[in-house]
């Protein structure tokens, strides 16, 4: 992607007006004009995806679901391991993003991947899942608690949930977790809100409450050089039997 097109996308992110009467319309208005350039721009912004995916055990003949899968770019991060997986379901509510995912699946000749234009809070797969992935999608789902509840419902007992996303800390975090300063807790949620992204202090608590954690890490990513950084976390847990 040329620097000019990259700059155009960044300007669109800054100038986005969050138009639409419901969540699905707002998403599509947001992504329709940037789905083509999404992979290139987000590779510099959505950190920690490769690291998280590397930590997920790939069991032969397992069923994976990505909720809020976007363009399906995370499948590239699986490398050859994708062939071990029996079936992957990519779920997203934006037709423009699903269209890019479909083009990718066709060009890669992946026969074990299906796309679903559906809401992550309601999606029901044909069989229960061994692995569910949320990669920078929970912060874009207004009813994120319903999305996690649904993930728990469609995951088999013992199945794995893996999440990477932006967040901010509570004023007084528990468990020795990182405390972000006032500026971060105030500015990060406001700066992202126009793009429908809502970093939240409660996601990590909800995930730890409803799944048996096996991995949790807190990080900070630099988004616009030294000017704007955003905290993100990686979580892996299991649905208890
Ligand atoms: C920031 S993108 C992340 C895409 C991809 N997971 C990645 O890592 O590149 C968030 C995605 O979540 C999708 N999304 C938001 N709310 C959704 C919902 N309720 N159901 C399904 N997808 C949703 C958006 O359309 C968008 O494609």
PDB file of C-alpha atoms and ligand atoms in Angstrom:
ATOM      1  CA  UNK A   1       0.000   0.000   0.000  1.00  0.00           C
ATOM      2  CA  UNK A   2       1.328   3.447  -0.899  1.00  0.00           C
ATOM      3  CA  UNK A   3       2.062   5.970   1.860  1.00  0.00           C
ATOM      4  CA  UNK A   4      -0.684   8.173   0.352  1.00  0.00           C
ATOM      5  CA  UNK A   5      -3.346   5.468   0.671  1.00  0.00           C
ATOM      6  CA  UNK A   6      -2.156   4.677   4.186  1.00  0.00           C
ATOM      7  CA  UNK A   7      -2.463   8.346   5.099  1.00  0.00           C
ATOM      8  CA  UNK A   8      -5.994   8.411   3.586  1.00  0.00           C
ATOM      9  CA  UNK A   9      -7.029   5.485   5.806  1.00  0.00           C
ATOM     10  CA  UNK A  10      -5.602   7.140   8.900  1.00  0.00           C
ATOM     11  CA  UNK A  11      -7.483  10.369   8.024  1.00  0.00           C
ATOM     12  CA  UNK A  12     -10.690   8.339   7.617  1.00  0.00           C
ATOM     13  CA  UNK A  13     -10.169   6.818  11.079  1.00  0.00           C
ATOM     14  CA  UNK A  14      -9.693  10.277  12.572  1.00  0.00           C
ATOM     15  CA  UNK A  15     -12.620  11.849  10.666  1.00  0.00           C
ATOM     16  CA  UNK A  16     -15.085   8.933  11.013  1.00  0.00           C
ATOM     17  CA  UNK A  17     -18.579  10.145  11.952  1.00  0.00           C
ATOM     18  CA  UNK A  18     -20.032   6.921  13.362  1.00  0.00           C
ATOM     19  CA  UNK A  19     -23.144   7.008  11.113  1.00  0.00           C
ATOM     20  CA  UNK A  20     -25.966   4.437  11.127  1.00  0.00           C
ATOM     21  CA  UNK A  21     -29.174   3.557  12.969  1.00  0.00           C
ATOM     22  CA  UNK A  22     -27.924   0.306  14.463  1.00  0.00           C
ATOM     23  CA  UNK A  23     -24.694  -1.531  15.183  1.00  0.00           C
ATOM     24  CA  UNK A  24     -24.614  -3.459  11.873  1.00  0.00           C
ATOM     25  CA  UNK A  25     -25.131  -0.262   9.836  1.00  0.00           C
ATOM     26  CA  UNK A  26     -22.492   1.630  11.787  1.00  0.00           C
ATOM     27  CA  UNK A  27     -19.981  -1.187  11.236  1.00  0.00           C
ATOM     28  CA  UNK A  28     -20.643  -1.354   7.519  1.00  0.00           C
ATOM     29  CA  UNK A  29     -20.429   2.438   7.128  1.00  0.00           C
ATOM     30  CA  UNK A  30     -17.111   2.290   8.930  1.00  0.00           C
ATOM     31  CA  UNK A  31     -15.602  -0.624   6.987  1.00  0.00           C
ATOM     32  CA  UNK A  32     -17.114  -0.281   3.486  1.00  0.00           C
ATOM     33  CA  UNK A  33     -14.463   2.212   2.338  1.00  0.00           C
ATOM     34  CA  UNK A  34     -11.490   0.694   4.126  1.00  0.00           C
ATOM     35  CA  UNK A  35     -11.965  -3.083   3.920  1.00  0.00           C
ATOM     36  CA  UNK A  36      -9.491  -3.291   1.001  1.00  0.00           C
ATOM     37  CA  UNK A  37      -6.763  -1.464   2.934  1.00  0.00           C
ATOM     38  CA  UNK A  38      -7.649  -2.984   6.317  1.00  0.00           C
ATOM     39  CA  UNK A  39      -4.928  -5.651   6.458  1.00  0.00           C
ATOM     40  CA  UNK A  40      -2.125  -3.280   5.606  1.00  0.00           C
ATOM     41  CA  UNK A  41      -3.080  -0.501   8.008  1.00  0.00           C
ATOM     42  CA  UNK A  42      -4.048  -2.762  10.919  1.00  0.00           C
ATOM     43  CA  UNK A  43      -0.869  -4.820  10.753  1.00  0.00           C
ATOM     44  CA  UNK A  44       0.773  -1.762  12.324  1.00  0.00           C
ATOM     45  CA  UNK A  45      -1.946  -1.180  14.911  1.00  0.00           C
ATOM     46  CA  UNK A  46      -3.321  -4.497  16.167  1.00  0.00           C
ATOM     47  CA  UNK A  47      -0.412  -5.947  18.071  1.00  0.00           C
ATOM     48  CA  UNK A  48      -0.074  -9.289  19.828  1.00  0.00           C
ATOM     49  CA  UNK A  49      -2.125 -11.365  17.370  1.00  0.00           C
ATOM     50  CA  UNK A  50       0.708 -13.588  16.149  1.00  0.00           C
ATOM     51  CA  UNK A  51       1.948 -14.146  19.713  1.00  0.00           C
ATOM     52  CA  UNK A  52      -1.517 -15.170  20.894  1.00  0.00           C
ATOM     53  CA  UNK A  53      -2.176 -17.496  17.960  1.00  0.00           C
ATOM     54  CA  UNK A  54       1.220 -19.172  18.449  1.00  0.00           C
ATOM     55  CA  UNK A  55       0.173 -20.036  22.009  1.00  0.00           C
ATOM     56  CA  UNK A  56      -3.091 -21.754  21.039  1.00  0.00           C
ATOM     57  CA  UNK A  57      -2.578 -25.515  20.852  1.00  0.00           C
ATOM     58  CA  UNK A  58      -3.637 -26.845  17.452  1.00  0.00           C
ATOM     59  CA  UNK A  59      -5.311 -30.205  17.956  1.00  0.00           C
ATOM     60  CA  UNK A  60      -5.856 -32.384  14.894  1.00  0.00           C
ATOM     61  CA  UNK A  61      -9.445 -32.343  13.602  1.00  0.00           C
ATOM     62  CA  UNK A  62     -10.511 -29.526  15.911  1.00  0.00           C
ATOM     63  CA  UNK A  63     -13.172 -26.911  15.163  1.00  0.00           C
ATOM     64  CA  UNK A  64     -12.197 -23.224  15.453  1.00  0.00           C
ATOM     65  CA  UNK A  65     -14.434 -20.172  15.430  1.00  0.00           C
ATOM     66  CA  UNK A  66     -13.290 -16.580  15.138  1.00  0.00           C
ATOM     67  CA  UNK A  67     -15.969 -14.157  16.342  1.00  0.00           C
ATOM     68  CA  UNK A  68     -15.537 -10.750  14.670  1.00  0.00           C
ATOM     69  CA  UNK A  69     -13.086 -12.253  12.182  1.00  0.00           C
ATOM     70  CA  UNK A  70     -12.946  -9.275   9.796  1.00  0.00           C
ATOM     71  CA  UNK A  71     -10.958 -10.048   6.646  1.00  0.00           C
ATOM     72  CA  UNK A  72      -9.810 -13.426   7.981  1.00  0.00           C
ATOM     73  CA  UNK A  73      -6.204 -12.230   8.131  1.00  0.00           C
ATOM     74  CA  UNK A  74      -5.572 -14.141  11.369  1.00  0.00           C
ATOM     75  CA  UNK A  75      -5.748 -17.391   9.409  1.00  0.00           C
ATOM     76  CA  UNK A  76      -2.510 -16.384   7.689  1.00  0.00           C
ATOM     77  CA  UNK A  77      -0.884 -16.318  11.137  1.00  0.00           C
ATOM     78  CA  UNK A  78      -1.640 -20.012  11.611  1.00  0.00           C
ATOM     79  CA  UNK A  79       0.724 -20.891   8.767  1.00  0.00           C
ATOM     80  CA  UNK A  80       0.708 -24.583   7.844  1.00  0.00           C
ATOM     81  CA  UNK A  81      -1.078 -25.431  11.094  1.00  0.00           C
ATOM     82  CA  UNK A  82      -4.337 -24.474   9.358  1.00  0.00           C
ATOM     83  CA  UNK A  83      -4.298 -27.831   7.544  1.00  0.00           C
ATOM     84  CA  UNK A  84      -4.513 -29.711  10.876  1.00  0.00           C
ATOM     85  CA  UNK A  85      -7.794 -28.006  11.763  1.00  0.00           C
ATOM     86  CA  UNK A  86     -10.934 -29.786  10.663  1.00  0.00           C
ATOM     87  CA  UNK A  87     -13.022 -26.643  10.211  1.00  0.00           C
ATOM     88  CA  UNK A  88     -12.766 -22.903  10.853  1.00  0.00           C
ATOM     89  CA  UNK A  89     -15.829 -20.647  11.013  1.00  0.00           C
ATOM     90  CA  UNK A  90     -15.262 -16.918  10.441  1.00  0.00           C
ATOM     91  CA  UNK A  91     -18.125 -14.829  11.833  1.00  0.00           C
ATOM     92  CA  UNK A  92     -18.539 -11.114  11.121  1.00  0.00           C
ATOM     93  CA  UNK A  93     -21.363  -8.600  10.841  1.00  0.00           C
ATOM     94  CA  UNK A  94     -19.808  -6.455   8.086  1.00  0.00           C
ATOM     95  CA  UNK A  95     -20.477  -7.623   4.497  1.00  0.00           C
ATOM     96  CA  UNK A  96     -17.423  -5.694   3.213  1.00  0.00           C
ATOM     97  CA  UNK A  97     -15.102  -7.466   5.623  1.00  0.00           C
ATOM     98  CA  UNK A  98     -16.637 -10.880   4.903  1.00  0.00           C
ATOM     99  CA  UNK A  99     -16.169 -10.254   1.191  1.00  0.00           C
ATOM    100  CA  UNK A 100     -12.415  -9.782   1.655  1.00  0.00           C
ATOM    101  CA  UNK A 101     -12.300 -12.925   3.815  1.00  0.00           C
ATOM    102  CA  UNK A 102     -14.054 -14.878   1.047  1.00  0.00           C
ATOM    103  CA  UNK A 103     -11.566 -13.645  -1.569  1.00  0.00           C
ATOM    104  CA  UNK A 104      -8.709 -14.741   0.713  1.00  0.00           C
ATOM    105  CA  UNK A 105     -10.200 -18.211   1.255  1.00  0.00           C
ATOM    106  CA  UNK A 106     -10.650 -18.664  -2.493  1.00  0.00           C
ATOM    107  CA  UNK A 107      -7.167 -17.462  -3.383  1.00  0.00           C
ATOM    108  CA  UNK A 108      -5.606 -19.709  -0.715  1.00  0.00           C
ATOM    109  CA  UNK A 109      -7.815 -22.615  -1.716  1.00  0.00           C
ATOM    110  CA  UNK A 110      -8.683 -23.284   1.942  1.00  0.00           C
ATOM    111  CA  UNK A 111     -11.423 -25.911   1.850  1.00  0.00           C
ATOM    112  CA  UNK A 112     -11.862 -26.056   5.630  1.00  0.00           C
ATOM    113  CA  UNK A 113     -12.986 -22.439   6.150  1.00  0.00           C
ATOM    114  CA  UNK A 114     -16.553 -21.048   6.057  1.00  0.00           C
ATOM    115  CA  UNK A 115     -17.677 -17.439   6.474  1.00  0.00           C
ATOM    116  CA  UNK A 116     -20.855 -16.381   8.274  1.00  0.00           C
ATOM    117  CA  UNK A 117     -22.422 -12.920   8.023  1.00  0.00           C
ATOM    118  CA  UNK A 118     -23.821 -13.059  11.546  1.00  0.00           C
ATOM    119  CA  UNK A 119     -23.817 -11.441  14.958  1.00  0.00           C
ATOM    120  CA  UNK A 120     -21.184 -12.815  17.342  1.00  0.00           C
ATOM    121  CA  UNK A 121     -23.624 -12.575  20.241  1.00  0.00           C
ATOM    122  CA  UNK A 122     -26.023 -15.044  18.562  1.00  0.00           C
ATOM    123  CA  UNK A 123     -23.963 -17.257  16.249  1.00  0.00           C
ATOM    124  CA  UNK A 124     -24.647 -20.992  16.602  1.00  0.00           C
ATOM    125  CA  UNK A 125     -22.219 -23.340  14.820  1.00  0.00           C
ATOM    126  CA  UNK A 126     -23.283 -26.761  13.514  1.00  0.00           C
ATOM    127  CA  UNK A 127     -21.051 -28.447  16.129  1.00  0.00           C
ATOM    128  CA  UNK A 128     -19.531 -27.132  19.341  1.00  0.00           C
ATOM    129  CA  UNK A 129     -16.107 -25.492  19.082  1.00  0.00           C
ATOM    130  CA  UNK A 130     -12.708 -26.537  20.409  1.00  0.00           C
ATOM    131  CA  UNK A 131     -11.264 -23.040  20.074  1.00  0.00           C
ATOM    132  CA  UNK A 132     -12.878 -19.598  19.995  1.00  0.00           C
ATOM    133  CA  UNK A 133     -10.863 -16.531  19.071  1.00  0.00           C
ATOM    134  CA  UNK A 134     -11.726 -12.872  19.655  1.00  0.00           C
ATOM    135  CA  UNK A 135      -9.038 -10.682  18.091  1.00  0.00           C
ATOM    136  CA  UNK A 136      -9.718  -6.961  18.573  1.00  0.00           C
ATOM    137  CA  UNK A 137     -13.438  -7.626  18.211  1.00  0.00           C
ATOM    138  CA  UNK A 138     -14.737  -7.574  21.810  1.00  0.00           C
ATOM    139  CA  UNK A 139     -14.063  -3.825  22.059  1.00  0.00           C
ATOM    140  CA  UNK A 140     -16.230  -3.318  18.949  1.00  0.00           C
ATOM    141  CA  UNK A 141     -19.189  -5.388  20.176  1.00  0.00           C
ATOM    142  CA  UNK A 142     -21.535  -3.234  22.298  1.00  0.00           C
ATOM    143  CA  UNK A 143     -22.966  -6.299  24.090  1.00  0.00           C
ATOM    144  CA  UNK A 144     -19.515  -7.773  24.642  1.00  0.00           C
ATOM    145  CA  UNK A 145     -20.764  -9.698  27.705  1.00  0.00           C
ATOM    146  CA  UNK A 146     -23.366 -11.421  25.477  1.00  0.00           C
ATOM    147  CA  UNK A 147     -20.599 -12.292  23.003  1.00  0.00           C
ATOM    148  CA  UNK A 148     -18.528 -13.903  25.778  1.00  0.00           C
ATOM    149  CA  UNK A 149     -21.636 -15.711  27.100  1.00  0.00           C
ATOM    150  CA  UNK A 150     -22.317 -16.998  23.595  1.00  0.00           C
ATOM    151  CA  UNK A 151     -18.692 -18.130  23.219  1.00  0.00           C
ATOM    152  CA  UNK A 152     -19.029 -20.069  26.464  1.00  0.00           C
ATOM    153  CA  UNK A 153     -22.282 -21.628  25.242  1.00  0.00           C
ATOM    154  CA  UNK A 154     -20.851 -22.833  21.910  1.00  0.00           C
ATOM    155  CA  UNK A 155     -17.487 -23.975  23.294  1.00  0.00           C
ATOM    156  CA  UNK A 156     -17.173 -27.644  24.248  1.00  0.00           C
ATOM    157  CA  UNK A 157     -16.273 -28.364  27.896  1.00  0.00           C
ATOM    158  CA  UNK A 158     -12.494 -27.967  28.196  1.00  0.00           C
ATOM    159  CA  UNK A 159     -12.415 -25.890  24.991  1.00  0.00           C
ATOM    160  CA  UNK A 160     -10.114 -22.888  24.617  1.00  0.00           C
ATOM    161  CA  UNK A 161     -11.016 -19.210  24.412  1.00  0.00           C
ATOM    162  CA  UNK A 162      -8.285 -16.824  23.228  1.00  0.00           C
ATOM    163  CA  UNK A 163      -8.612 -13.042  23.286  1.00  0.00           C
ATOM    164  CA  UNK A 164      -6.366 -10.158  22.305  1.00  0.00           C
ATOM    165  CA  UNK A 165      -7.699  -6.613  22.532  1.00  0.00           C
ATOM    166  CA  UNK A 166      -7.279  -3.076  23.787  1.00  0.00           C
ATOM    167  CA  UNK A 167      -8.328  -2.311  27.346  1.00  0.00           C
ATOM    168  CA  UNK A 168      -7.832   0.158  30.157  1.00  0.00           C
ATOM    169  CA  UNK A 169      -7.338  -0.730  33.792  1.00  0.00           C
ATOM    170  CA  UNK A 170      -9.764  -0.118  36.613  1.00  0.00           C
ATOM    171  CA  UNK A 171      -8.896   2.752  38.950  1.00  0.00           C
ATOM    172  CA  UNK A 172      -7.793   0.130  41.455  1.00  0.00           C
ATOM    173  CA  UNK A 173      -6.978  -3.094  39.603  1.00  0.00           C
ATOM    174  CA  UNK A 174      -6.975  -6.396  41.506  1.00  0.00           C
ATOM    175  CA  UNK A 175      -4.689  -9.403  41.259  1.00  0.00           C
ATOM    176  CA  UNK A 176      -1.492  -7.364  40.816  1.00  0.00           C
ATOM    177  CA  UNK A 177      -2.650  -6.250  37.351  1.00  0.00           C
ATOM    178  CA  UNK A 178      -1.234  -3.096  35.763  1.00  0.00           C
ATOM    179  CA  UNK A 179      -2.741   0.247  36.744  1.00  0.00           C
ATOM    180  CA  UNK A 180      -2.970   2.803  33.917  1.00  0.00           C
ATOM    181  CA  UNK A 181      -2.690   6.469  34.756  1.00  0.00           C
ATOM    182  CA  UNK A 182      -5.550   8.956  34.587  1.00  0.00           C
ATOM    183  CA  UNK A 183      -4.561  10.223  31.122  1.00  0.00           C
ATOM    184  CA  UNK A 184      -4.583   6.729  29.638  1.00  0.00           C
ATOM    185  CA  UNK A 185      -7.843   5.695  31.331  1.00  0.00           C
ATOM    186  CA  UNK A 186      -9.478   8.904  30.094  1.00  0.00           C
ATOM    187  CA  UNK A 187      -8.027   9.476  26.629  1.00  0.00           C
ATOM    188  CA  UNK A 188      -7.773   5.953  25.209  1.00  0.00           C
ATOM    189  CA  UNK A 189     -11.553   5.201  25.434  1.00  0.00           C
ATOM    190  CA  UNK A 190     -12.439   8.657  24.074  1.00  0.00           C
ATOM    191  CA  UNK A 191      -9.933   8.560  21.233  1.00  0.00           C
ATOM    192  CA  UNK A 192     -11.173   5.145  20.042  1.00  0.00           C
ATOM    193  CA  UNK A 193     -14.916   5.723  20.536  1.00  0.00           C
ATOM    194  CA  UNK A 194     -15.477   7.521  17.202  1.00  0.00           C
ATOM    195  CA  UNK A 195     -14.333   4.342  15.445  1.00  0.00           C
ATOM    196  CA  UNK A 196     -16.715   2.181  17.459  1.00  0.00           C
ATOM    197  CA  UNK A 197     -13.892   0.780  19.598  1.00  0.00           C
ATOM    198  CA  UNK A 198     -14.458   0.830  23.360  1.00  0.00           C
ATOM    199  CA  UNK A 199     -11.520  -0.240  25.536  1.00  0.00           C
ATOM    200  CA  UNK A 200     -13.091  -1.399  28.764  1.00  0.00           C
ATOM    201  CA  UNK A 201     -11.762  -2.149  32.250  1.00  0.00           C
ATOM    202  CA  UNK A 202     -14.220  -5.040  32.774  1.00  0.00           C
ATOM    203  CA  UNK A 203     -13.424  -7.438  29.889  1.00  0.00           C
ATOM    204  CA  UNK A 204     -10.481  -9.017  31.686  1.00  0.00           C
ATOM    205  CA  UNK A 205     -12.515  -9.510  34.876  1.00  0.00           C
ATOM    206  CA  UNK A 206     -15.386 -11.159  33.015  1.00  0.00           C
ATOM    207  CA  UNK A 207     -13.005 -13.491  31.145  1.00  0.00           C
ATOM    208  CA  UNK A 208     -11.221 -14.505  34.349  1.00  0.00           C
ATOM    209  CA  UNK A 209     -14.585 -15.061  36.067  1.00  0.00           C
ATOM    210  CA  UNK A 210     -16.068 -17.379  33.441  1.00  0.00           C
ATOM    211  CA  UNK A 211     -13.017 -19.278  32.160  1.00  0.00           C
ATOM    212  CA  UNK A 212     -10.085 -21.051  33.786  1.00  0.00           C
ATOM    213  CA  UNK A 213      -7.147 -18.798  32.786  1.00  0.00           C
ATOM    214  CA  UNK A 214      -3.974 -20.434  31.481  1.00  0.00           C
ATOM    215  CA  UNK A 215      -2.284 -17.313  30.105  1.00  0.00           C
ATOM    216  CA  UNK A 216      -2.716 -13.596  30.715  1.00  0.00           C
ATOM    217  CA  UNK A 217      -0.344 -10.817  29.678  1.00  0.00           C
ATOM    218  CA  UNK A 218      -0.652  -7.035  29.677  1.00  0.00           C
ATOM    219  CA  UNK A 219       1.204  -4.839  27.156  1.00  0.00           C
ATOM    220  CA  UNK A 220       1.313  -1.359  25.682  1.00  0.00           C
ATOM    221  CA  UNK A 221       1.515  -0.740  21.935  1.00  0.00           C
ATOM    222  CA  UNK A 222       2.757   2.421  20.271  1.00  0.00           C
ATOM    223  CA  UNK A 223       0.202   3.373  17.625  1.00  0.00           C
ATOM    224  CA  UNK A 224       1.373   6.722  16.282  1.00  0.00           C
ATOM    225  CA  UNK A 225       5.036   6.733  17.204  1.00  0.00           C
ATOM    226  CA  UNK A 226       5.586   8.315  20.606  1.00  0.00           C
ATOM    227  CA  UNK A 227       2.348  10.335  20.383  1.00  0.00           C
ATOM    228  CA  UNK A 228      -0.321   7.771  21.108  1.00  0.00           C
ATOM    229  CA  UNK A 229       0.018   4.424  22.813  1.00  0.00           C
ATOM    230  CA  UNK A 230      -2.698   2.006  23.841  1.00  0.00           C
ATOM    231  CA  UNK A 231      -2.672  -0.863  26.336  1.00  0.00           C
ATOM    232  CA  UNK A 232      -3.713  -4.315  25.151  1.00  0.00           C
ATOM    233  CA  UNK A 233      -3.938  -7.748  26.757  1.00  0.00           C
ATOM    234  CA  UNK A 234      -3.730 -11.381  25.699  1.00  0.00           C
ATOM    235  CA  UNK A 235      -5.872 -13.973  27.457  1.00  0.00           C
ATOM    236  CA  UNK A 236      -6.176 -17.727  27.030  1.00  0.00           C
ATOM    237  CA  UNK A 237      -8.587 -19.749  29.138  1.00  0.00           C
ATOM    238  CA  UNK A 238     -10.583 -22.954  29.200  1.00  0.00           C
ATOM    239  CA  UNK A 239     -14.255 -23.654  29.689  1.00  0.00           C
ATOM    240  CA  UNK A 240     -14.402 -25.720  32.840  1.00  0.00           C
ATOM    241  CA  UNK A 241     -15.832 -29.203  32.468  1.00  0.00           C
TER     242      UNK A 241
HETATM  243  C1  LIG B   1     -11.004  -4.496  14.609  1.00  0.00           C
HETATM  244  S1  LIG B   1     -11.819  -5.689  13.647  1.00  0.00           S
HETATM  245  C2  LIG B   1     -10.863  -7.159  13.978  1.00  0.00           C
HETATM  246  C3  LIG B   1     -10.911  -8.136  12.842  1.00  0.00           C
HETATM  247  C4  LIG B   1     -10.007  -9.355  13.017  1.00  0.00           C
HETATM  248  N1  LIG B   1     -10.424 -10.140  14.119  1.00  0.00           N
HETATM  249  C5  LIG B   1      -8.557  -8.953  13.148  1.00  0.00           C
HETATM  250  O1  LIG B   1      -7.899  -9.331  14.124  1.00  0.00           O
HETATM  251  O2  LIG B   1      -8.044  -8.296  12.218  1.00  0.00           O
HETATM  252  C6  LIG B   1     -13.318  -6.021  14.524  1.00  0.00           C
HETATM  253  C7  LIG B   1     -14.304  -6.827  13.721  1.00  0.00           C
HETATM  254  O3  LIG B   1     -15.407  -7.174  14.565  1.00  0.00           O
HETATM  255  C8  LIG B   1     -16.573  -7.144  13.767  1.00  0.00           C
HETATM  256  N2  LIG B   1     -17.760  -7.044  14.643  1.00  0.00           N
HETATM  257  C9  LIG B   1     -18.115  -6.026  15.455  1.00  0.00           C
HETATM  258  N3  LIG B   1     -19.270  -6.311  16.094  1.00  0.00           N
HETATM  259  C10 LIG B   1     -19.647  -7.551  15.688  1.00  0.00           C
HETATM  260  C11 LIG B   1     -20.726  -8.408  16.020  1.00  0.00           C
HETATM  261  N4  LIG B   1     -21.681  -8.042  16.895  1.00  0.00           N
HETATM  262  N5  LIG B   1     -20.794  -9.607  15.421  1.00  0.00           N
HETATM  263  C12 LIG B   1     -19.836 -10.001  14.532  1.00  0.00           C
HETATM  264  N6  LIG B   1     -18.787  -9.232  14.185  1.00  0.00           N
HETATM  265  C13 LIG B   1     -18.682  -8.018  14.762  1.00  0.00           C
HETATM  266  C14 LIG B   1     -16.347  -5.941  12.861  1.00  0.00           C
HETATM  267  O4  LIG B   1     -17.171  -5.965  11.711  1.00  0.00           O
HETATM  268  C15 LIG B   1     -14.867  -6.085  12.524  1.00  0.00           C
HETATM  269  O5  LIG B   1     -14.667  -6.829  11.353  1.00  0.00           O
END
